Coordinates of C-alpha atoms and ligand atoms in Angstrom, one line a residue:
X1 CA 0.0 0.0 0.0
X2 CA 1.1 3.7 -1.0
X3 CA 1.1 6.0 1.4
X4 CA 1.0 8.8 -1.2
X5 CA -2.2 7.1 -2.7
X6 CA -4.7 9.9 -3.1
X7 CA -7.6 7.5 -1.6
X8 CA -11.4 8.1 -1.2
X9 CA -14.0 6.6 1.0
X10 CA -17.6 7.0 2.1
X11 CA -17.0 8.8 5.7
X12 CA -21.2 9.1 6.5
X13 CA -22.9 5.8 7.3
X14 CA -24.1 3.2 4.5
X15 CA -27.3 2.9 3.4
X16 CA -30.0 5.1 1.9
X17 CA -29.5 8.5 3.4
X18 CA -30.5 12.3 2.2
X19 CA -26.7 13.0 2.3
X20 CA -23.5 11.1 2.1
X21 CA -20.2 12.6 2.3
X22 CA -17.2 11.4 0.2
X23 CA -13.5 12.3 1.6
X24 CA -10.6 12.3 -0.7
X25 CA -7.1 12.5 0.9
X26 CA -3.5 13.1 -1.0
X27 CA -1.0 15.3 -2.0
X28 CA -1.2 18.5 -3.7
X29 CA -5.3 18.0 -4.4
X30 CA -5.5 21.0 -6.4
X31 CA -5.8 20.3 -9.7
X32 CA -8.4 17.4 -8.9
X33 CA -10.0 20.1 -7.3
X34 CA -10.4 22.4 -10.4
X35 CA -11.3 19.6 -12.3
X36 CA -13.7 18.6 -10.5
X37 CA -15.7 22.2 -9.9
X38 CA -14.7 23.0 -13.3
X39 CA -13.2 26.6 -12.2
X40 CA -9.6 27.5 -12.7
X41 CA -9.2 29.5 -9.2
X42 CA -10.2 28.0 -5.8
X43 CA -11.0 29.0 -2.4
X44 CA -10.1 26.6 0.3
X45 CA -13.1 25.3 2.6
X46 CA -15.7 27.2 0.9
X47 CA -18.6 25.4 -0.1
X48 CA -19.0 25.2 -4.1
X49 CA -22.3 24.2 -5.7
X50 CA -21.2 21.8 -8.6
X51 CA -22.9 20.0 -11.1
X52 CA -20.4 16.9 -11.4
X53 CA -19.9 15.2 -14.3
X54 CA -18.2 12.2 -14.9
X55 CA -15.3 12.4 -17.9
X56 CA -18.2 11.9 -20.8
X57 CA -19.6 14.8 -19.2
X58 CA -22.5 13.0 -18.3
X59 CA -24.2 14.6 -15.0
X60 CA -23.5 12.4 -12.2
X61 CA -25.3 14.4 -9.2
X62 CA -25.8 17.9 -7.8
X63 CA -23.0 17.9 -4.9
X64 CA -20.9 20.6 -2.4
X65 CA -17.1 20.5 -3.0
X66 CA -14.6 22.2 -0.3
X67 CA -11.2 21.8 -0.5
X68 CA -9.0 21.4 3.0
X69 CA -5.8 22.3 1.9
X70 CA -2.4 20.6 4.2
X71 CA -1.8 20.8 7.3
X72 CA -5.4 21.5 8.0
X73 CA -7.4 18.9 7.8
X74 CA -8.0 15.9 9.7
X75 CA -5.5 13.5 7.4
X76 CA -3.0 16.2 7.6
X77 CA -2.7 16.0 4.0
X78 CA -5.1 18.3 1.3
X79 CA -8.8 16.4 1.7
X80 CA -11.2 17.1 -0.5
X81 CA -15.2 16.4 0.4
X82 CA -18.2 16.2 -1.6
X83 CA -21.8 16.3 -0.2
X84 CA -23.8 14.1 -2.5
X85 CA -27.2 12.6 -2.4
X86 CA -26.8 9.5 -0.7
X87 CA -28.8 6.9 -2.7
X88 CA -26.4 4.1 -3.2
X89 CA -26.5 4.5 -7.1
X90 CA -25.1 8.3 -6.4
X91 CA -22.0 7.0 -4.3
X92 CA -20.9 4.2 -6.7
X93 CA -21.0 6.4 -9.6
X94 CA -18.8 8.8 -8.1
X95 CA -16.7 6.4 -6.4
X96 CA -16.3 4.9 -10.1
X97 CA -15.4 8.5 -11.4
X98 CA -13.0 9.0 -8.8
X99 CA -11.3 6.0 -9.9
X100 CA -10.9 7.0 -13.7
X101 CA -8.8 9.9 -12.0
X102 CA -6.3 7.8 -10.9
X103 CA -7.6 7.3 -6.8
X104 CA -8.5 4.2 -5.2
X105 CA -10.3 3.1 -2.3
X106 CA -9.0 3.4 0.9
X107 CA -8.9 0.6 3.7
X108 CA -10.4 0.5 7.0
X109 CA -9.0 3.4 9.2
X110 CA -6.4 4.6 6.7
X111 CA -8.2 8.0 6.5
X112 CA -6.9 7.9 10.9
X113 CA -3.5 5.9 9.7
X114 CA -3.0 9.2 7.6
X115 CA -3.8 11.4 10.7
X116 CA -1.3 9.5 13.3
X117 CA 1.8 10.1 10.4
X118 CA 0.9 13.5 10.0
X119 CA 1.1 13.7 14.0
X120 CA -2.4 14.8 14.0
X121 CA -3.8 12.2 16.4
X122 CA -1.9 9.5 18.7
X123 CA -2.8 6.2 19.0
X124 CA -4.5 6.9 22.6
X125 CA -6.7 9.2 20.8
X126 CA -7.4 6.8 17.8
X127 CA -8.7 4.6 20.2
X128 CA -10.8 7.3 22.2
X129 CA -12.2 7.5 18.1
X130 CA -12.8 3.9 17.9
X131 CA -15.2 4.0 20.9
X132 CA -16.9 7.2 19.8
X133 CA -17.6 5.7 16.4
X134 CA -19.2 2.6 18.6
X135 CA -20.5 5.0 21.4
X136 CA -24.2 3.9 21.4
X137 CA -25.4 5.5 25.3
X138 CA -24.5 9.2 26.4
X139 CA -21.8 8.1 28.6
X140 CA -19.8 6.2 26.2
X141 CA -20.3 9.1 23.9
X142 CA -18.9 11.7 26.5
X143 CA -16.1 9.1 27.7
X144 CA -15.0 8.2 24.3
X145 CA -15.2 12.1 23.4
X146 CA -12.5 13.2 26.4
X147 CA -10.4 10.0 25.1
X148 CA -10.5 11.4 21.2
X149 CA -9.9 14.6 22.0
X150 CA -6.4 13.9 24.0
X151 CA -7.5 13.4 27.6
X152 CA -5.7 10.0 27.9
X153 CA -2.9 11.5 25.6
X154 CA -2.3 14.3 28.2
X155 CA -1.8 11.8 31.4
X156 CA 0.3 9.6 29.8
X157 CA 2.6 12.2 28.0
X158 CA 3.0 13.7 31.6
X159 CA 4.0 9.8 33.2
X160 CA 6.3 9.7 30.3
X161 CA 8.0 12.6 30.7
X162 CA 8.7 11.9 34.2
X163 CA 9.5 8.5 33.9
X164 CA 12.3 9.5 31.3
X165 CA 13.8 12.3 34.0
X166 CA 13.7 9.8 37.3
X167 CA 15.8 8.0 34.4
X168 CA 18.2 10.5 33.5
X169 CA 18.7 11.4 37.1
X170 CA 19.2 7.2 38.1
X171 CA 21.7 7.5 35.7
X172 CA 23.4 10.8 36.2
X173 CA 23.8 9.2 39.8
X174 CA 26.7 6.7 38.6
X175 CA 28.3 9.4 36.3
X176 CA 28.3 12.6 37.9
X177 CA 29.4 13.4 41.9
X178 CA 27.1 13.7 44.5
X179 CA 28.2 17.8 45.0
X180 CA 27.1 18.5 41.4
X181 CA 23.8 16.6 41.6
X182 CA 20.7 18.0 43.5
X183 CA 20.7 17.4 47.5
X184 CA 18.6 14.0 48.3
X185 CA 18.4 12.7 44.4
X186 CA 18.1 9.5 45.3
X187 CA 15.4 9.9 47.6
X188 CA 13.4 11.8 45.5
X189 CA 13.5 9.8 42.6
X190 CA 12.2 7.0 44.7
X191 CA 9.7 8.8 46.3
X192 CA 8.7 10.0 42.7
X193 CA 8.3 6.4 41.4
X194 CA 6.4 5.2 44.0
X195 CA 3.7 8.1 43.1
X196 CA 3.5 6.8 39.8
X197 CA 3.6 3.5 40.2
X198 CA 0.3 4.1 42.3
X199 CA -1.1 6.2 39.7
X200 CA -0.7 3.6 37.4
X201 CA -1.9 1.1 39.7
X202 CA -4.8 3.1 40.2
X203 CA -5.7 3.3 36.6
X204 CA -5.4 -0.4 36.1
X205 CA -7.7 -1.3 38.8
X206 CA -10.0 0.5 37.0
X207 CA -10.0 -1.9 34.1
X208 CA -13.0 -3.7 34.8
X209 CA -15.6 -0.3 34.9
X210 CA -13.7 1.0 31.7
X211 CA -14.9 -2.3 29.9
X212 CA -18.3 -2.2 31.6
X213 CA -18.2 1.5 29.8
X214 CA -17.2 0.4 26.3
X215 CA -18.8 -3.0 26.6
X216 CA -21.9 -2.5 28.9
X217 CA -22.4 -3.3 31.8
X218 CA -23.4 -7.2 32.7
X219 CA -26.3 -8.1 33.9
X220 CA -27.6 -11.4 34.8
X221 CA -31.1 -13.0 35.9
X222 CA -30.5 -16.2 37.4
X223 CA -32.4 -18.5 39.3
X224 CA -34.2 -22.1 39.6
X225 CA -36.5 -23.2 36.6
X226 CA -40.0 -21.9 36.8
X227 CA -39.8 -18.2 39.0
X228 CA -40.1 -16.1 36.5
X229 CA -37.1 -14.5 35.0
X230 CA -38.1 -14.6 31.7
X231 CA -41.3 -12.2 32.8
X232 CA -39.4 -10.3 34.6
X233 CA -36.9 -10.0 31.3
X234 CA -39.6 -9.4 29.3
X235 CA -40.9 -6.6 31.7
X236 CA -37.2 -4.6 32.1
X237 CA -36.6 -4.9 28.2
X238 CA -40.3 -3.6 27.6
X239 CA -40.9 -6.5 25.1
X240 CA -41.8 -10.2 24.7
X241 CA -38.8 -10.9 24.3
X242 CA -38.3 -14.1 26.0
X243 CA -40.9 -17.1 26.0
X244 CA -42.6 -17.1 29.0
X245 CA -44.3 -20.4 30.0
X246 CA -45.4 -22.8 33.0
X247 CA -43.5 -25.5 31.9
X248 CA -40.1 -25.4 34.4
X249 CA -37.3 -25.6 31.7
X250 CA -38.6 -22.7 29.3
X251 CA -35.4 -20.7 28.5
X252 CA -32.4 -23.0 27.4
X253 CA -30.1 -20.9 25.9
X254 CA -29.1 -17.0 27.1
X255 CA -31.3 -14.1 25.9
X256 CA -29.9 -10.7 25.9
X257 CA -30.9 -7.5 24.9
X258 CA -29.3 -4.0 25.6
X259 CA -30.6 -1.4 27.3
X260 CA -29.7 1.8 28.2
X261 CA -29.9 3.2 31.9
X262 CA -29.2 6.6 32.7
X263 CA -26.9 7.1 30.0
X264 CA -25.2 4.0 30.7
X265 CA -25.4 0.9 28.4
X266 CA -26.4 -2.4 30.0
X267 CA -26.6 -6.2 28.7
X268 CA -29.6 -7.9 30.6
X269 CA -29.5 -11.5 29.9
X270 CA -31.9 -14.0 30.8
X271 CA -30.7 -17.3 31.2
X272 CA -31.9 -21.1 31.7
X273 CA -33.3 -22.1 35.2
X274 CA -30.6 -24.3 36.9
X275 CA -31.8 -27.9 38.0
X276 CA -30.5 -31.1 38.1
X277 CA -31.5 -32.2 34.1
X278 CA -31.0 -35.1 32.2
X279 CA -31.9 -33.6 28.7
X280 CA -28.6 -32.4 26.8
X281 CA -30.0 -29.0 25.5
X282 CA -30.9 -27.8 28.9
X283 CA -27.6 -29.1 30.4
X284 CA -25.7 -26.7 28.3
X285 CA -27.9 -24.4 28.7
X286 CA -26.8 -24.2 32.1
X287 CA -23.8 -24.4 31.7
X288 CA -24.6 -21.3 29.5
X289 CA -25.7 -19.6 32.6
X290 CA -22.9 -20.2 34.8
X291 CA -21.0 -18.3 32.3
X292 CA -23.0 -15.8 32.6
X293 CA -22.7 -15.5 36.5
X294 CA -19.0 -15.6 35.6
X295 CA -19.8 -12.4 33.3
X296 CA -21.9 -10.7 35.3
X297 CA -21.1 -6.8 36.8
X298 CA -24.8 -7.6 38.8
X299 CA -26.8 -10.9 39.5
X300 CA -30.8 -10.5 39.9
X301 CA -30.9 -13.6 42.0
X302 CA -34.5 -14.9 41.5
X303 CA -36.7 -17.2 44.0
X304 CA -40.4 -17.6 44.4
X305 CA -41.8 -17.2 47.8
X306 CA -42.0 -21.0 48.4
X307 CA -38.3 -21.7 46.7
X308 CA -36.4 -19.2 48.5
X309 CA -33.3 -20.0 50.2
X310 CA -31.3 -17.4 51.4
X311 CA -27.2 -17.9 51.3
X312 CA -24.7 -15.6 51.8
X313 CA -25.2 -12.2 49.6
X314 CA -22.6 -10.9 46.8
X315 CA -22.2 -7.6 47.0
X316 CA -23.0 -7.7 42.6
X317 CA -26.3 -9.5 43.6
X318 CA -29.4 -8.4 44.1
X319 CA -32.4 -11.0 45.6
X320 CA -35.8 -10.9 44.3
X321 CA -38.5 -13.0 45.5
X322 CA -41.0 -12.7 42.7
X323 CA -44.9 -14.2 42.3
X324 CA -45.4 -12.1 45.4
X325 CA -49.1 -12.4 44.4
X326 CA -49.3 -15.8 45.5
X327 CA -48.7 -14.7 49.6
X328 CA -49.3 -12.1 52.1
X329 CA -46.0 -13.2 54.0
X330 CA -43.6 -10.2 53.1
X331 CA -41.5 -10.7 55.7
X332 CA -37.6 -11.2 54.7
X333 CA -35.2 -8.4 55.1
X334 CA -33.1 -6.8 52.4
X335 CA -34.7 -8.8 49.8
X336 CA -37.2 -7.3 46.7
X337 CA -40.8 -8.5 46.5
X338 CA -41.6 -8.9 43.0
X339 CA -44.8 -9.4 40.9
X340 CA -44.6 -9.3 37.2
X341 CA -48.4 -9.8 37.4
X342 CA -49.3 -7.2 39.1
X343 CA -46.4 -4.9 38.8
X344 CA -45.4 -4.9 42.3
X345 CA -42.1 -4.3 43.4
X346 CA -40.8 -3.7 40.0
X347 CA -40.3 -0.1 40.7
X348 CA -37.8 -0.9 43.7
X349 CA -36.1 -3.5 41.1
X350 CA -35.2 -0.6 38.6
X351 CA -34.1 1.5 41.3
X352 CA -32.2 -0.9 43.1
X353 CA -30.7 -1.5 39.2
X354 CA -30.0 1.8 38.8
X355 CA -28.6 2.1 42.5
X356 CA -25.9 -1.0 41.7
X357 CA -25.4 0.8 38.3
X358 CA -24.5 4.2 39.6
X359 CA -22.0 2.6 42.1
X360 CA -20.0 0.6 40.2
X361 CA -19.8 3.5 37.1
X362 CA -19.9 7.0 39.1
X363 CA -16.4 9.2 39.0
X364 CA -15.2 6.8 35.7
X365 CA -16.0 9.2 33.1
X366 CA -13.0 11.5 33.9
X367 CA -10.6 7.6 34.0
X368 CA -8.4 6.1 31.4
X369 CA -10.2 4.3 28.7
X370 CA -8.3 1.0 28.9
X371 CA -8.6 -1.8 26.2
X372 CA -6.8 -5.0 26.0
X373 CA -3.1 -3.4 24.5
X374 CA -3.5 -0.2 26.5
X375 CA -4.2 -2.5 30.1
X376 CA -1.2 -4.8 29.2
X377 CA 1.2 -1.9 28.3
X378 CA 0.4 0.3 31.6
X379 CA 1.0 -3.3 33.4
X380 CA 4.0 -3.7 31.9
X381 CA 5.0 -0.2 33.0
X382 CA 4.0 -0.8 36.3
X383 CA 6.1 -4.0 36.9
X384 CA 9.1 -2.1 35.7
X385 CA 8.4 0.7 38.0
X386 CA 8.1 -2.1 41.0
X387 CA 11.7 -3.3 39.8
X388 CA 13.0 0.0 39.7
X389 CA 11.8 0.5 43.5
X390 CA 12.9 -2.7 44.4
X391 CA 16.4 -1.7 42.9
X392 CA 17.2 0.0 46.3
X393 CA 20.6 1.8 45.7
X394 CA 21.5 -0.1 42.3
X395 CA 21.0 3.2 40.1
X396 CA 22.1 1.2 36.8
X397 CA 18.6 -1.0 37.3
X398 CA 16.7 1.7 38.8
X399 CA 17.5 3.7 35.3
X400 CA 16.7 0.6 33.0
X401 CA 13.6 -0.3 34.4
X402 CA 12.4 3.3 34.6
X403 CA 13.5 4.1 31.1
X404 CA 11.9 0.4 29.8
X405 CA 8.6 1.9 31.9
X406 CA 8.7 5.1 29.7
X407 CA 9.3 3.1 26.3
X408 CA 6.1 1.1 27.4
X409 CA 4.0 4.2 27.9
X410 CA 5.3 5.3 24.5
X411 CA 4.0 2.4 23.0
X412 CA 0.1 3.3 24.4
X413 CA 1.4 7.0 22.4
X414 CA 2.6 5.1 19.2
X415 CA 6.0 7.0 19.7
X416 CA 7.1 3.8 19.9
X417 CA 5.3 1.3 17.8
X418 CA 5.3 -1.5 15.2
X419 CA 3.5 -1.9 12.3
X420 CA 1.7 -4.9 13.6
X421 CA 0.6 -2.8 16.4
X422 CA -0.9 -0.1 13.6
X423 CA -3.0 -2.4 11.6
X424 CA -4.5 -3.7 14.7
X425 CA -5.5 -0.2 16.1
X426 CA -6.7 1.0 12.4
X427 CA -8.4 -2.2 11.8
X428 CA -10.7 -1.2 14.1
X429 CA -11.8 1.8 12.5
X430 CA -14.2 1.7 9.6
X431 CA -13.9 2.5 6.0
X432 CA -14.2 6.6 5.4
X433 CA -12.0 6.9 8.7
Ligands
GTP501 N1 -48.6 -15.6 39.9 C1 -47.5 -15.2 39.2 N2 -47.1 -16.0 38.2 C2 -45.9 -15.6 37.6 C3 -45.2 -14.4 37.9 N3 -44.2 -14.2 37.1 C4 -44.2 -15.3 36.2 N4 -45.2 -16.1 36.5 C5 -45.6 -17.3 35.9 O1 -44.7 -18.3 36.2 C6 -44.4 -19.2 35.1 C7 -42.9 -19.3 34.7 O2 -42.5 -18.0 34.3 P1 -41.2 -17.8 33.4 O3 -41.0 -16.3 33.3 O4 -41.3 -18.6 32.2 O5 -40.1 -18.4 34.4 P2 -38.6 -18.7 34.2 O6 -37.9 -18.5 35.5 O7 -38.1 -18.0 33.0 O8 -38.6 -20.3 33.9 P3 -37.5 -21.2 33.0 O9 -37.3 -20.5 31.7 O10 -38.2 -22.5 32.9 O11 -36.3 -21.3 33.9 C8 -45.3 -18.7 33.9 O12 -46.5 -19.4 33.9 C9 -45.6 -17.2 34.3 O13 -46.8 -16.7 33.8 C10 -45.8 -13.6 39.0 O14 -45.2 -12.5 39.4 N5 -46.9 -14.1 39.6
MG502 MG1 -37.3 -18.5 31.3

């Protein structure tokens, strides 16, 4: 692949849409430019009313052209957009135009690849992109947002940067005399390390909520065959979603759906009643369901007023006893009372939810958005920094392992990087970005 390509993709979403918005991206645009609004002079990003034509001079569609010359644009190189209709028939006859001119179609996330050469984006905020593009609930939008726009960039620039002067001072321990050096060094490097070695500590324990962000938070109905999870499924989602039935063994197999609860976006899965079976279906499906308890960020721990058997509480779990229609015995403490025939006790089981919710996620939208390279990266830092502080007086390690620290944080940056690392991070970006 060329990187001087000049490349064109769809950037708006597919399908039938009023407008769809084609970005072109290469060097010294110009001339396609002109040829393109027909006009021997242009403006850059002003919108020009075009009638474009393909090179018959057949009309192709009514569109907007502006031009973004280099360095401002959000390749870094001169872009070029057009606002066409969006019927499908519109895009693929300009996309088949463009091509006659020489351009091709770019890949997945080269429009960003582009970006992070031109220094206009680091990989930290390619990923903070990555999750906006997927951001489906308010908070996912407004944590992916801070990510994108250099949040995450900013904290770890600054652990870099100190990681990589602890370093220099460890080493300018064992070159230089302690009168030329400032009073305590040693000392305060440590002291420095341990700081962010706790920082970074900090971040990493909170992994899990930073997943439960991106990914949605877990929730599970368990319970024996027969008590009702399904209905009370059915009556959080707001559909008929899952069969409902008398006969105990109903749900085999996990039914989710996603919801979205104060902003925040939530699995709810409904899973098979656990009993002692001999059919094979059921058996996996609850085997099914222990994965889910496995899963789950919060268990709605079902019984029925004549099945309940109180153990020992999670903290994730929440205990309903449901069919509280059937008795006027509501007696047992810190429990919910449940009827998904008469609607009882529902209420206190969505605010309970949203209780659970708000304690597990509240104070996370200002954290790290951690994925699977940026966790094992920051844990790799950190276990350098715990060698460095278990180096004691032995300045040579103390510099390596601080220095190998800031090379890992680096890597998060993409100062540091391999070209493995970049198709992984791209990949994950779709076509027109
Ligand atoms: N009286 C009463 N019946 C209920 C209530 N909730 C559910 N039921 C009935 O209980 C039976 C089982 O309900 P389901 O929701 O299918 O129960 P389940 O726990 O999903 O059962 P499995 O999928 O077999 O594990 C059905 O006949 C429901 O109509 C309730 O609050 N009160
Ligand atoms: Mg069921």
């Amino acid at each position: 692949m060329n990187n001087n390509d000049t490349i064109f993709a769809l950037s708006s979403g597919h399908g039938k849409s009023g407008v769809a918005v084609i970005r072109i991206s290469g060097d010294r645009l110009t001339d396609v430019f002109k040829t393109l609004i027909k006009k021997s002079e242009i403006k850059n990003r002003y919108a020009y009313f075009v009638n474009l034509t393909d090179g018959m001079g057949e009309l192709i569609d009514q569109c907007l052209a502006i031009y973004f010359p280099a360095p401002y644009s959000f390749t870094g190189t001169d872009v070029i957009e057009l606002h066409t209709h969006g019927a499908p028939a519109t895009i693929n006859a300009v996309f088949e135009y463009l091509k006659t001119l020489g351009m091709r179609m770019a890949t997945p996330g080269e429009f960003s690849r582009r970006a992070f050469y031109n220094n206009k984006m680091d990989l930290a905020d390619v990923d903070g992109l990555a999750a906006l593009l997927d951001a489906q609930t308010d908070v996912q939008r407004k944590h992916a947002l801070r990510s994108m726009l250099g949040h995450d960039s900013h904290i770890y620039n600054t652990w870099r940067e100190q990681m990589v002067e602890i370093s220099a001072y460890a080493a300018a321990i064992l070159d230089y005399n302690a009168d030329d050096l400032p009073q305590n060094i040693g000392e305060t490097i440590h002291a420095r390390t341990e700081k962010l070695y706790k920082e970074i500590d900090t971040a990493l324990n909170n992994y899990q909520t930073s997943r439960a962000i991106r990914g949605g938070i877990n929730i599970a109905l368990v319970g024996e065959t027969n008590v009702g999870k399904s209905s009370i499924f059915n009556y959080l989602a707001g559909s008929n979603r899952a069969i409902v039935s008398d006969i105990a063994g109903t749900t085999r197999d996990v039914v989710s759906i996603n919801l979205d609860i104060d902003g925040f976006l939530v699995n709810l899965s409904d899973t098979a009643g656990i009993r002692e079976t001999n059919d094979e279906i059921e058996s996996i499906g609850i085997e099914r369901t222990k994965s889910e308890i496995q899963n789950a960020d919060i268990i709605i721990h079902v019984y029925t007023p004549e099945s309940v058997t109180l153990n020992d509480l999670h903290n994730n779990e929440i205990i309903v006893i449901n069919k509280s229609d059937t008795t006027d015995t509501h007696d047992i403490k810190n429990v919910i009372y449940t009827s998904t025939k008469t609607g009882d006790g529902m209420k206190t089981l969505t605010d309970t939810l949203r209780e659970k919710i708000h304690k597990i996620m509240d104070g996370t939208e200002d954290k790290l958005t951690l994925n699977a390279r940026t966790k094992s990266l920051l844990e790799s830092a950190r276990d350098d920094l715990s060698c460095a502080l278990h180096a004691g007086e032995n300045y040579d390690i103390f510099a390596e392992h601080t220095r190998r620290a800031s090379d890992s944080i680096g890597k998060i940056l993409g100062t540091i990087t391999a070209n493995e690392v970049l198709d992984k991070t791209f990949g994950q970006l779709c076509l027109g970005k």
